[in-house]
Every structure is written in C-alpha cells, then in structure tokens.
Amino acid sequence: MTKELRLTSAYSKTITTTLLIVCLSLFINLSAETKRPVRAKNGMVVSPSTLATDIGVEILKNGGNAVDASVAVGFALAVCYPSAGNIGGGGFMVIHLEDGKSTTIDFRERAPLSVHKDIYLDEDGNYNPDLSTKGWTSAGVPGSVAGLIYALEKYGTMRLSEVITPAIKLAENGFEVGYDLANHINIFNEDFNEYEASKEIFTAEGDSLNEDHFLVQKELANALKLIKENGRDGFYKGYIADLIVKQSFDNGGYITHKDLQEYNPVERMPIKGNYKGYEIISMPPPSSGGIALVQSLNILENFEFAKNAWHSSDYIHKTVEALKKVYADRSQHLGDSDFYDVPAQWLTSKLYAKSIFDKIKTIATPSDSIAPGIPVTYESKETTHYSIVDEFGNAVSTTVTLNSSYGNKIVVEGAGFLLNNEMDDFNAKPGEPNQYGLIGGEANSIQPGKRMLSSMTPTIVLEDGKPYIVVGSPGGSQIITSVLQVILNCIDFNMDIQGAIDMPRFHHQWYPDEILFEEFGTTHDVISNLILKGHNIGEADSWIGRVQGILIDQENNVIFGGTDSRAFGKAVGY
Ligand code: GLY
C-alpha cells in the first residue's frame, strides 16, 4: 500500500470525527451574518487559542514589541494548544521591523546525526511509515526553544522571564479545556493510552476528557521554569536533555546529547517577491512555502481577475494550472538549502513564471504530462499559525508544528511536553520510481543534521514598504494554497481580512490530479464547467487551511484582525 493510502486509512477515524466537528462549526459560523474583522489602532494578536491571544495582547499592552508577544504566544501555545503549539517541535518566524528590515528565523527540527537515508526501510527495502510517524524513531531534534529565545534576544525588548512566565502560570494553575479542545484531544485517546506520561495528561485515567476537565501540567511548568532560569541550556542541556536522550535511547530513537547541544536556529534571508505592486516576504527553504507562494503569484500576475470572477470556473482553472507546475517543481527542487542546491532565484523569477503562464491553455493539463518530480504524499494538516503587529510598526508571522496532531503522541516522561514526528516530512525513499513512475526526491532525502522540507508559509505582504497583510495557516501541503487564496482575496478581490479568510477554498497539488473543494465550497455549475475543461474533482476531507491573519490600513491607521471560522481562535486588538 502506498504511504498516502496507508495514512488515509489510519487517519480515517480522525477525519470522520474532525469532519463532524468542522461541519458543525462551519454551519454555526458561516450561516450567521458574515463576521466583521476585529478593529484596533495600536496592535493586534490573532492566534488559534483565546488564552494565547490574551497573553500576547497583554505583552503588547505592557510595552512589548511584536517579537516579544510572538515569543510569549509561542510558549503559551505549547501549554494550551498541545496539538501543534510546542517546545518539542519546530517552526518558522517571518519578521518585518519598523526600520524596514525583513528577516526570518528557521527553528525547524533537524534529523539526528546518527540517521542514514534508509532508516525507514524494512529488510526488503520497503518504506515502513510506522517508523517515521510513530514512536521515538519519528522524532527530529526539537528547535522551538532555541528559535524563540534567539528571536527574543535579537529582536525582542523584554527579558525571557517576562515572556515565558504567563505560559508557566497557565501550565501550573491549569485551565478548563472546553468543548473543542476536549473533543480534539479525545480523538487520540487510544494513542495517548499507549504512553504512560501521555495518558496521565491527555486522558482521564484512560477515559476521554470532559469539557470541564481542568488541565494542569506541573511537569511542563517545571520544564518551562528550567528554560526561564537557564535559557536554551535549560532545554538542550541538563535535566530535560538527559530525559530526552535516555528515553530516546531506551526506545530505539536517534536523539543524542550531541544532537541537542549542536541544535541552532538559523536566521535566513526571506524569499521576496512582488505581486501587482505589493512586496511578498515569506519563508525560504527548508520551507517550500515562500518559493511556492511567490512562484504561484508570479504566474497569476499575468492574469487580470475581475471582481465578479471570484471562484468562477475560469479563475479556478487558471489558478489550478499554475499550482500544478508549482507543486511539481516543489517536489523536484525543494529541500534544505544547506544540503541541496535549491534553484530559488530561478523558481521565483518573473521570466520562469511567464514561461509557465505561456503554456496555460483553456483546457486542463494532465498532471502526468508535468514531470519530473515525486508526488506530494500525505502531509499532516496539524500545524498552527499566529500573526502579530505592534504599535511600533513591527509585524511577525509565525507558524509552528509537531507535524501530526500532538506529534508522535509521546510526552517526555518527567518533562511534560509532546515530541514531534517531523521526520515523516522527509522523502523516506527517494530516487526510485514511485507509484506514478516518476523519479525524484533527492532534494528532501534523509541526511544527518538536515532539516526536512516543510509547507509552512508564514508571510508578510508589504504595501509601500509597510506591513499590509500578516498571514499563515496550518494544513500540510494545503498551507500554500490557503495563504495564496487569502492574499488573492485581499488584493484582487478587495475583501476584508475576515471575509478573505472565511471564503471557501480549493486546492490542487499536482498529484493526485484533482481539484479539492471544501463542502459547500462551490456550485454545480462551476464544477460542470471545470469538468468540461478536463479537470477531475474531489472533496477535501475537511477544511482547507485555518488561517490567522491581519490586514493593516496604513492610510487610515486601522489594524484589522481575522480568525478562521473553520477553527476556534481569537483576534484581539487594542
Ligand atoms: N509538518 C508540516 C509542515 O512542516 O509543513
């Protein structure tokens, strides 16, 4: 069975339950009058958790800048949004400073130094997805603690103790999980029951959590205190490091003390692009997000979309034709640029985009005529994003992840935090013809110390050099198309940020060769026209993206925040 099919069946229960929850929330939110964006004058925090948003806003009100608030929200999400917020995983931060400088911080997990390219193959050379998704073998070296502290020390204004204390209090004093979080945690009840420390925190003595369950995380609070007192050494050396390394060794994992001590975040030049006069600032490799976003926008810039063309079959056709080529290129060329020569300049050039645009016809191009490359297989949709702007003119766009929901579901015993299963984002078996007969994947092959390819696309759009949109999303391979559509909704269709986020989305990723729509995301007429053009149509398993975004009207000095109605976040300004 292919990796994709296997995971699809493994996740089917999850998806069905998630679908029920999401459909309910969609009905509740979208059947009401269109929500208006939250307005503010000074600053704005939009995150997937009301608790984390409130912590971020407090930091801003206390004089912190957007980086201070982003670090505080990052640590808070590790406590109150455990499916993706983390200290045992990684992420990316895109920063635009009031002085005009833009930069990015890569705190993506790395492959442990003792791995080799065949670690997920069985004795017959077949890929075994259990090894890259479950257990200690699936964990990359966590990057979040080092990355958040690096950002704070270089671009923040507050002390670590100030920004981490709210998360410590939240873990120590606890909070009521509520309906949505309880439901989400309970989806994975069976998994949590496999590990004593996970069972302790995420089940009620093995049973499902009630919505009024009070989640107290003393060991996580202690881990955060060690970080508060010792900085990054509180995580990468000493008590916590010893726990990680011992449990990893005892359970066949790869992470060693050397891996932890040598982990460093990397400050990288952003991927920059230009779309219809707006500047795009996004994440470079090891994320594929920035390059794929800019490449898509460069191709689409050659079209003029009338306002009433939104979600017409013509608009969808053109966007999908661009996306097919973008995702094919992603699969062939993108990986960790510290290990692989990624042709970023070429992929993001207007010249290359024009050559792709010139080949777009009025009928669909079959995906198997677009080669070479290796298709994107299942990518976990559980990741999370938050967007923050401050009164000084700084903007920060941060996406973090454990890969799957709650990562590999293993809580490190004695330390209270969940570990990632990010190793699954590598191509476990490159260089051999896949199910589609295509060859590729070396760019994202497993190598010691390498970072696995990501789709996370934290992005800032500038207008006249000042932040205009701050945006990002979870959604695995659907992150790129979600961020793209929100930007197009704002720029081409003049929507406000809440509307731009809430509108239905579609997705195509080259393989499988089908356009996915959200439920009620299009009409019969549009689908008929797309089929006439030669497209295949599918339905997304649930949502496509859960975007958290900010739009700034610089002229009138108003900040607008929008949180996706597909999720349960909150936008708060002041
Ligand atoms: N693991 C999801 C991503 O990095 O895109």
PDB file of C-alpha atoms and ligand atoms in Angstrom, residues 108 379-380 383 401 403 422 425 453-456 476 479, ligand 1:
ATOM      1  CA  ARG A 108      12.777  23.681  12.088  1.00  0.00           C
ATOM      2  CA  GLU A 379       1.182  15.639   4.812  1.00  0.00           C
ATOM      3  CA  SER A 380      -0.286  16.141   8.232  1.00  0.00           C
ATOM      4  CA  THR A 383       0.279  22.794  12.485  1.00  0.00           C
ATOM      5  CA  THR A 401       4.239  22.401  14.306  1.00  0.00           C
ATOM      6  CA  ASN A 403       3.784  17.566  12.365  1.00  0.00           C
ATOM      7  CA  GLU A 422       8.614  15.648  11.893  1.00  0.00           C
ATOM      8  CA  ASP A 425       8.317  15.165   6.288  1.00  0.00           C
ATOM      9  CA  LEU A 453      11.023  20.054   3.836  1.00  0.00           C
ATOM     10  CA  SER A 454       8.036  21.984   5.159  1.00  0.00           C
ATOM     11  CA  SER A 455       4.994  23.644   3.627  1.00  0.00           C
ATOM     12  CA  MET A 456       4.643  26.237   6.363  1.00  0.00           C
ATOM     13  CA  GLY A 476       0.283  20.496   5.358  1.00  0.00           C
ATOM     14  CA  ILE A 479      -0.995  25.672   3.583  1.00  0.00           C
TER      15      ILE A 479
HETATM   16  N1  GLY B   1       4.777  19.254   9.121  1.00  0.00           N
HETATM   17  C1  GLY B   1       4.074  20.205   8.382  1.00  0.00           C
HETATM   18  C2  GLY B   1       4.931  21.156   7.654  1.00  0.00           C
HETATM   19  O1  GLY B   1       6.050  21.369   8.075  1.00  0.00           O
HETATM   20  O2  GLY B   1       4.560  21.695   6.649  1.00  0.00           O
END
